[in-house]
């Protein structure tokens, strides 16, 4: 029996049928590699999930006030842009690829506006502050309230108000007057007219005691002074509205020239400019004319008439009559016969003759005369003079071979173009207008096309930055799978090797089942000896085979 065991080594075990059994039968090194691979792959999947849910967010704005932060968040929600708040709400986070684009868009919308503090500064007054600090806090609060009021105007995007409030003393003659300055930031394409600037000046002067409107200066974002200042006269220069009017007049005349000549010479072959001298002076004249009634049908009306008479009796006339009351009574009415001259009439005629001889009569008659009062106000903004300059490019000529050349314009063509320009702008010789049309070749600058390499383009760089994290995680996952998991799975899922010829032992007791047997003997004598042993002592051979199947032989060998 021992010789038989010595001649026949232990039979190999049959490969397990289940996956769990195969994993359990793997070597310890393969098991450890599979465990590390599964853990690494799970970590990669978890990292990719967290990255996809969180994304690459960067700071858009930090340390904003509650008002500006709410306005920015509302605008981001309206634009359908994802955002997050940092710890404590100190910063607003957006996707990294959209930071610069969103900043430009929000700046166009006027966000963030910045926090302006008004009289709420007085609510946080500290105990023990000096009088100077109290006065400065009150001044800051007043400036903030004025800034809020000015920025509420439709054309004003932002404003800053500076007030100079001197300290007042007990001497009235030595007191200084306050002054103020306002810096305006207007929305693009908007301007303020005189009435709006005057309203801002009046608002500031009415909010500060004893502040003269002449001591307030208003500037725009370009540094242009919108107010006349203290002693500056309005006629010292053109204001913003007048300059805008001049620009509109010049642009209108230039557009007329382009509309006339572009269909003839082409859009890219014409340059024109117009300078307009505008008279903004305002004059008023009053005239009064007197004209008598003239003509055959003129009706003359008497305005006033005055007559005066002065006379005395003859020099040799002596008083007559009885002295007394009877001679001082007025004369009675005269009685005259129906026919013939009466005595009183003769007496009256005699008295008139005496008056004509020794008296004076004055008569004054005033007649109505026509009166015309005329008030003439000249219009402001009249065109005093126009100067137009037009440059026309050479004419392009293509010959039969397709070669293109530049040919100057003729004198007759320039004369026609000049006539068109004069008629288009309303040329007036008596006004001193001038029109000059010349022909000159235009210089064409060669277009320098800058070819940016693909790997330097901003879009490609942003895409690479966005794809760097998922690509790295995917690479790590592939390395873990092919380096750790795949060898372990290959070992676990490998099919059992096919048995060698003659490696199976058929049961000796009429058993149709094929059982694993000893390896093929090296010689026919060994095979014959095993067969003889199975016939002579089948119980012993069955015990040996049972031990091989149960693994006793392998345990004994180890």
mmCIF file of C-alpha atoms in Angstrom, residues 279-530:
data_model
loop_
_atom_site.group_PDB
_atom_site.id
_atom_site.type_symbol
_atom_site.label_atom_id
_atom_site.label_comp_id
_atom_site.label_asym_id
_atom_site.label_seq_id
_atom_site.Cartn_x
_atom_site.Cartn_y
_atom_site.Cartn_z
ATOM 1 C CA UNK A 279 -24.408 131.531 -33.564
ATOM 2 C CA UNK A 280 -25.890 131.006 -30.089
ATOM 3 C CA UNK A 281 -26.146 134.718 -29.226
ATOM 4 C CA UNK A 282 -29.597 135.982 -28.352
ATOM 5 C CA UNK A 283 -30.566 139.559 -29.337
ATOM 6 C CA UNK A 284 -33.759 141.505 -28.814
ATOM 7 C CA UNK A 285 -34.673 144.814 -30.536
ATOM 8 C CA UNK A 286 -37.645 147.143 -29.850
ATOM 9 C CA UNK A 287 -38.729 149.844 -32.360
ATOM 10 C CA UNK A 288 -41.536 152.432 -32.190
ATOM 11 C CA UNK A 289 -42.802 154.178 -35.347
ATOM 12 C CA UNK A 290 -45.191 157.133 -35.789
ATOM 13 C CA UNK A 291 -46.912 157.524 -39.143
ATOM 14 C CA UNK A 292 -49.690 160.054 -39.932
ATOM 15 C CA UNK A 293 -52.862 159.138 -41.742
ATOM 16 C CA UNK A 294 -52.206 159.382 -45.439
ATOM 17 C CA UNK A 295 -54.287 158.877 -48.533
ATOM 18 C CA UNK A 296 -57.610 160.245 -49.832
ATOM 19 C CA UNK A 297 -59.724 158.054 -47.591
ATOM 20 C CA UNK A 298 -57.745 158.638 -44.448
ATOM 21 C CA UNK A 299 -59.902 159.698 -41.522
ATOM 22 C CA UNK A 300 -58.370 162.270 -39.279
ATOM 23 C CA UNK A 301 -59.685 162.304 -35.730
ATOM 24 C CA UNK A 302 -59.146 165.211 -33.364
ATOM 25 C CA UNK A 303 -57.380 164.126 -30.233
ATOM 26 C CA UNK A 304 -57.677 167.507 -28.330
ATOM 27 C CA UNK A 305 -58.528 171.155 -29.053
ATOM 28 C CA UNK A 306 -57.892 174.291 -27.026
ATOM 29 C CA UNK A 307 -58.910 177.907 -27.748
ATOM 30 C CA UNK A 308 -58.035 181.049 -25.731
ATOM 31 C CA UNK A 309 -59.086 184.703 -26.363
ATOM 32 C CA UNK A 310 -57.753 187.891 -24.819
ATOM 33 C CA UNK A 311 -59.128 191.381 -25.631
ATOM 34 C CA UNK A 312 -59.654 195.039 -24.303
ATOM 35 C CA UNK A 313 -61.988 197.983 -25.206
ATOM 36 C CA UNK A 314 -61.006 201.219 -27.009
ATOM 37 C CA UNK A 315 -58.459 203.402 -25.340
ATOM 38 C CA UNK A 316 -60.824 206.507 -25.185
ATOM 39 C CA UNK A 317 -63.784 204.574 -23.727
ATOM 40 C CA UNK A 318 -64.839 205.841 -20.374
ATOM 41 C CA UNK A 319 -67.041 204.068 -17.815
ATOM 42 C CA UNK A 320 -70.713 205.024 -18.168
ATOM 43 C CA UNK A 321 -73.854 204.259 -16.285
ATOM 44 C CA UNK A 322 -75.166 204.866 -12.826
ATOM 45 C CA UNK A 323 -72.758 203.704 -10.176
ATOM 46 C CA UNK A 324 -74.279 201.154 -7.891
ATOM 47 C CA UNK A 325 -75.813 197.703 -7.875
ATOM 48 C CA UNK A 326 -77.825 198.204 -11.045
ATOM 49 C CA UNK A 327 -74.749 198.707 -13.190
ATOM 50 C CA UNK A 328 -73.123 195.478 -11.844
ATOM 51 C CA UNK A 329 -76.027 193.182 -12.847
ATOM 52 C CA UNK A 330 -75.705 190.928 -15.909
ATOM 53 C CA UNK A 331 -77.492 192.203 -18.980
ATOM 54 C CA UNK A 332 -80.965 190.918 -19.753
ATOM 55 C CA UNK A 333 -81.883 189.007 -22.855
ATOM 56 C CA UNK A 334 -82.112 191.226 -25.886
ATOM 57 C CA UNK A 335 -85.366 191.629 -27.677
ATOM 58 C CA UNK A 336 -85.327 192.310 -31.378
ATOM 59 C CA UNK A 337 -88.096 192.843 -33.899
ATOM 60 C CA UNK A 338 -88.882 190.203 -36.459
ATOM 61 C CA UNK A 339 -87.614 192.327 -39.251
ATOM 62 C CA UNK A 340 -84.630 194.616 -39.412
ATOM 63 C CA UNK A 341 -81.476 194.665 -37.395
ATOM 64 C CA UNK A 342 -81.849 194.971 -33.714
ATOM 65 C CA UNK A 343 -79.912 197.297 -31.579
ATOM 66 C CA UNK A 344 -78.193 194.580 -29.462
ATOM 67 C CA UNK A 345 -76.850 192.877 -32.609
ATOM 68 C CA UNK A 346 -75.369 196.069 -33.732
ATOM 69 C CA UNK A 347 -73.835 196.497 -30.328
ATOM 70 C CA UNK A 348 -72.294 192.953 -30.493
ATOM 71 C CA UNK A 349 -70.851 193.550 -33.886
ATOM 72 C CA UNK A 350 -69.371 196.759 -32.663
ATOM 73 C CA UNK A 351 -67.834 194.963 -29.672
ATOM 74 C CA UNK A 352 -66.316 192.254 -31.931
ATOM 75 C CA UNK A 353 -64.788 194.845 -34.090
ATOM 76 C CA UNK A 354 -63.322 196.534 -31.058
ATOM 77 C CA UNK A 355 -61.956 193.150 -29.848
ATOM 78 C CA UNK A 356 -60.410 192.471 -33.213
ATOM 79 C CA UNK A 357 -58.760 195.781 -33.056
ATOM 80 C CA UNK A 358 -57.393 195.528 -29.509
ATOM 81 C CA UNK A 359 -57.475 191.634 -28.578
ATOM 82 C CA UNK A 360 -55.700 188.147 -29.209
ATOM 83 C CA UNK A 361 -57.122 184.715 -29.927
ATOM 84 C CA UNK A 362 -55.130 181.372 -29.635
ATOM 85 C CA UNK A 363 -56.434 177.965 -30.919
ATOM 86 C CA UNK A 364 -54.595 174.561 -30.538
ATOM 87 C CA UNK A 365 -55.853 171.327 -32.200
ATOM 88 C CA UNK A 366 -54.156 167.887 -31.720
ATOM 89 C CA UNK A 367 -54.863 165.020 -34.180
ATOM 90 C CA UNK A 368 -54.344 161.212 -33.634
ATOM 91 C CA UNK A 369 -51.154 159.793 -35.226
ATOM 92 C CA UNK A 370 -50.473 156.029 -36.007
ATOM 93 C CA UNK A 371 -48.016 154.309 -33.600
ATOM 94 C CA UNK A 372 -46.267 150.920 -34.218
ATOM 95 C CA UNK A 373 -44.221 149.146 -31.500
ATOM 96 C CA UNK A 374 -42.131 146.227 -32.867
ATOM 97 C CA UNK A 375 -40.118 143.764 -30.673
ATOM 98 C CA UNK A 376 -37.700 141.507 -32.574
ATOM 99 C CA UNK A 377 -35.992 138.471 -30.987
ATOM 100 C CA UNK A 378 -33.414 136.702 -33.120
ATOM 101 C CA UNK A 379 -33.433 132.897 -33.043
ATOM 102 C CA UNK A 380 -30.563 131.139 -31.259
ATOM 103 C CA UNK A 381 -28.517 128.492 -33.033
ATOM 104 C CA UNK A 382 -28.406 129.953 -36.520
ATOM 105 C CA UNK A 383 -25.760 128.700 -38.917
ATOM 106 C CA UNK A 384 -23.260 131.440 -39.607
ATOM 107 C CA UNK A 385 -20.941 129.509 -41.879
ATOM 108 C CA UNK A 386 -20.363 126.005 -43.251
ATOM 109 C CA UNK A 387 -17.034 124.480 -44.303
ATOM 110 C CA UNK A 388 -17.157 121.088 -46.067
ATOM 111 C CA UNK A 389 -14.102 118.983 -46.967
ATOM 112 C CA UNK A 390 -14.495 115.855 -49.107
ATOM 113 C CA UNK A 391 -11.809 113.386 -50.182
ATOM 114 C CA UNK A 392 -12.587 110.897 -52.977
ATOM 115 C CA UNK A 393 -10.468 107.858 -53.751
ATOM 116 C CA UNK A 394 -9.180 107.044 -57.237
ATOM 117 C CA UNK A 395 -11.446 105.096 -59.546
ATOM 118 C CA UNK A 396 -10.741 101.373 -59.854
ATOM 119 C CA UNK A 397 -10.471 100.131 -63.453
ATOM 120 C CA UNK A 398 -10.203 96.496 -64.505
ATOM 121 C CA UNK A 399 -8.818 95.703 -67.961
ATOM 122 C CA UNK A 400 -9.626 92.747 -70.224
ATOM 123 C CA UNK A 401 -6.968 90.584 -68.590
ATOM 124 C CA UNK A 402 -8.462 91.140 -65.138
ATOM 125 C CA UNK A 403 -5.731 93.465 -63.904
ATOM 126 C CA UNK A 404 -6.954 96.181 -61.510
ATOM 127 C CA UNK A 405 -5.484 99.687 -61.582
ATOM 128 C CA UNK A 406 -6.252 102.998 -59.857
ATOM 129 C CA UNK A 407 -7.127 105.910 -62.149
ATOM 130 C CA UNK A 408 -7.476 109.528 -60.909
ATOM 131 C CA UNK A 409 -10.757 111.328 -61.434
ATOM 132 C CA UNK A 410 -11.069 114.000 -64.092
ATOM 133 C CA UNK A 411 -11.675 117.679 -63.521
ATOM 134 C CA UNK A 412 -15.216 117.483 -64.855
ATOM 135 C CA UNK A 413 -16.028 114.637 -62.461
ATOM 136 C CA UNK A 414 -14.679 116.631 -59.495
ATOM 137 C CA UNK A 415 -16.735 119.616 -60.583
ATOM 138 C CA UNK A 416 -19.878 117.512 -60.672
ATOM 139 C CA UNK A 417 -19.180 116.113 -57.230
ATOM 140 C CA UNK A 418 -18.545 119.621 -55.908
ATOM 141 C CA UNK A 419 -21.864 120.798 -57.314
ATOM 142 C CA UNK A 420 -23.647 117.901 -55.638
ATOM 143 C CA UNK A 421 -22.038 118.712 -52.299
ATOM 144 C CA UNK A 422 -22.971 122.385 -52.560
ATOM 145 C CA UNK A 423 -26.568 121.621 -53.322
ATOM 146 C CA UNK A 424 -26.707 118.978 -50.605
ATOM 147 C CA UNK A 425 -25.581 121.235 -47.758
ATOM 148 C CA UNK A 426 -27.378 124.375 -48.940
ATOM 149 C CA UNK A 427 -24.342 126.351 -50.006
ATOM 150 C CA UNK A 428 -24.654 130.151 -49.667
ATOM 151 C CA UNK A 429 -21.970 132.383 -51.096
ATOM 152 C CA UNK A 430 -23.097 135.480 -49.194
ATOM 153 C CA UNK A 431 -22.811 133.565 -45.925
ATOM 154 C CA UNK A 432 -19.173 132.709 -46.572
ATOM 155 C CA UNK A 433 -19.603 128.943 -47.023
ATOM 156 C CA UNK A 434 -16.810 126.931 -48.591
ATOM 157 C CA UNK A 435 -16.745 123.465 -50.183
ATOM 158 C CA UNK A 436 -13.574 121.633 -51.171
ATOM 159 C CA UNK A 437 -13.594 118.287 -53.027
ATOM 160 C CA UNK A 438 -10.237 116.695 -53.876
ATOM 161 C CA UNK A 439 -9.139 113.391 -55.351
ATOM 162 C CA UNK A 440 -6.384 111.394 -53.674
ATOM 163 C CA UNK A 441 -5.458 107.689 -53.527
ATOM 164 C CA UNK A 442 -6.387 106.002 -50.267
ATOM 165 C CA UNK A 443 -3.659 104.117 -48.470
ATOM 166 C CA UNK A 444 -4.732 100.560 -47.749
ATOM 167 C CA UNK A 445 -3.073 99.084 -44.702
ATOM 168 C CA UNK A 446 -2.266 95.393 -45.082
ATOM 169 C CA UNK A 447 -4.200 93.268 -42.696
ATOM 170 C CA UNK A 448 -1.909 91.460 -40.315
ATOM 171 C CA UNK A 449 -3.621 88.276 -39.310
ATOM 172 C CA UNK A 450 -2.298 86.894 -36.079
ATOM 173 C CA UNK A 451 -2.511 83.117 -36.006
ATOM 174 C CA UNK A 452 -2.691 82.078 -32.401
ATOM 175 C CA UNK A 453 -1.676 78.472 -31.849
ATOM 176 C CA UNK A 454 -4.473 76.184 -30.883
ATOM 177 C CA UNK A 455 -2.962 75.403 -27.512
ATOM 178 C CA UNK A 456 -2.713 79.143 -26.697
ATOM 179 C CA UNK A 457 -6.300 80.116 -27.492
ATOM 180 C CA UNK A 458 -8.298 81.104 -24.409
ATOM 181 C CA UNK A 459 -11.216 78.851 -25.307
ATOM 182 C CA UNK A 460 -8.957 75.817 -25.580
ATOM 183 C CA UNK A 461 -7.195 76.652 -22.317
ATOM 184 C CA UNK A 462 -10.493 77.003 -20.488
ATOM 185 C CA UNK A 463 -11.670 73.703 -21.934
ATOM 186 C CA UNK A 464 -8.446 71.984 -20.886
ATOM 187 C CA UNK A 465 -8.714 73.389 -17.382
ATOM 188 C CA UNK A 466 -12.286 72.213 -17.119
ATOM 189 C CA UNK A 467 -11.425 68.738 -18.446
ATOM 190 C CA UNK A 468 -8.181 68.289 -16.483
ATOM 191 C CA UNK A 469 -9.804 66.974 -13.314
ATOM 192 C CA UNK A 470 -12.153 64.428 -14.920
ATOM 193 C CA UNK A 471 -9.419 63.282 -17.314
ATOM 194 C CA UNK A 472 -7.010 62.740 -14.409
ATOM 195 C CA UNK A 473 -9.579 60.814 -12.419
ATOM 196 C CA UNK A 474 -10.421 58.674 -15.444
ATOM 197 C CA UNK A 475 -6.705 57.910 -15.970
ATOM 198 C CA UNK A 476 -6.286 56.883 -12.341
ATOM 199 C CA UNK A 477 -9.356 54.670 -12.632
ATOM 200 C CA UNK A 478 -7.930 52.945 -15.718
ATOM 201 C CA UNK A 479 -4.579 52.384 -14.033
ATOM 202 C CA UNK A 480 -6.283 50.859 -10.985
ATOM 203 C CA UNK A 481 -8.472 48.631 -13.128
ATOM 204 C CA UNK A 482 -5.785 47.318 -15.456
ATOM 205 C CA UNK A 483 -3.059 47.191 -12.816
ATOM 206 C CA UNK A 484 -4.900 45.644 -9.868
ATOM 207 C CA UNK A 485 -8.385 44.435 -10.696
ATOM 208 C CA UNK A 486 -7.829 42.900 -14.112
ATOM 209 C CA UNK A 487 -5.070 40.414 -13.023
ATOM 210 C CA UNK A 488 -7.159 39.317 -10.037
ATOM 211 C CA UNK A 489 -10.266 38.852 -12.143
ATOM 212 C CA UNK A 490 -8.258 36.989 -14.770
ATOM 213 C CA UNK A 491 -7.083 34.522 -12.161
ATOM 214 C CA UNK A 492 -10.552 34.168 -10.640
ATOM 215 C CA UNK A 493 -12.374 33.726 -13.924
ATOM 216 C CA UNK A 494 -9.803 31.456 -15.607
ATOM 217 C CA UNK A 495 -11.290 28.053 -16.665
ATOM 218 C CA UNK A 496 -9.768 24.876 -15.154
ATOM 219 C CA UNK A 497 -7.063 23.241 -17.262
ATOM 220 C CA UNK A 498 -8.177 20.186 -19.260
ATOM 221 C CA UNK A 499 -7.065 16.799 -17.831
ATOM 222 C CA UNK A 500 -4.098 15.080 -19.420
ATOM 223 C CA UNK A 501 -4.653 11.853 -21.270
ATOM 224 C CA UNK A 502 -4.818 8.901 -18.835
ATOM 225 C CA UNK A 503 -5.105 11.120 -15.774
ATOM 226 C CA UNK A 504 -8.553 9.800 -14.859
ATOM 227 C CA UNK A 505 -9.143 6.532 -13.024
ATOM 228 C CA UNK A 506 -12.268 4.566 -13.831
ATOM 229 C CA UNK A 507 -14.105 3.103 -10.864
ATOM 230 C CA UNK A 508 -13.397 -0.533 -10.324
ATOM 231 C CA UNK A 509 -16.764 -1.445 -8.857
ATOM 232 C CA UNK A 510 -19.009 -1.074 -11.856
ATOM 233 C CA UNK A 511 -19.301 2.751 -11.279
ATOM 234 C CA UNK A 512 -20.016 4.745 -14.502
ATOM 235 C CA UNK A 513 -18.795 7.995 -12.850
ATOM 236 C CA UNK A 514 -15.383 9.190 -13.879
ATOM 237 C CA UNK A 515 -13.298 9.940 -10.808
ATOM 238 C CA UNK A 516 -9.983 11.732 -10.607
ATOM 239 C CA UNK A 517 -7.150 9.301 -10.536
ATOM 240 C CA UNK A 518 -3.446 9.209 -10.205
ATOM 241 C CA UNK A 519 -1.319 10.795 -12.836
ATOM 242 C CA UNK A 520 -0.528 8.579 -15.723
ATOM 243 C CA UNK A 521 2.087 6.098 -14.725
ATOM 244 C CA UNK A 522 5.439 6.280 -16.238
ATOM 245 C CA UNK A 523 5.403 2.618 -17.210
ATOM 246 C CA UNK A 524 2.858 -0.040 -17.924
ATOM 247 C CA UNK A 525 4.051 -2.046 -14.894
ATOM 248 C CA UNK A 526 2.806 0.631 -12.499
ATOM 249 C CA UNK A 527 -0.598 0.666 -14.158
ATOM 250 C CA UNK A 528 -0.870 -3.100 -13.975
ATOM 251 C CA UNK A 529 0.162 -3.068 -10.306
ATOM 252 C CA UNK A 530 -2.528 -0.498 -9.477
#
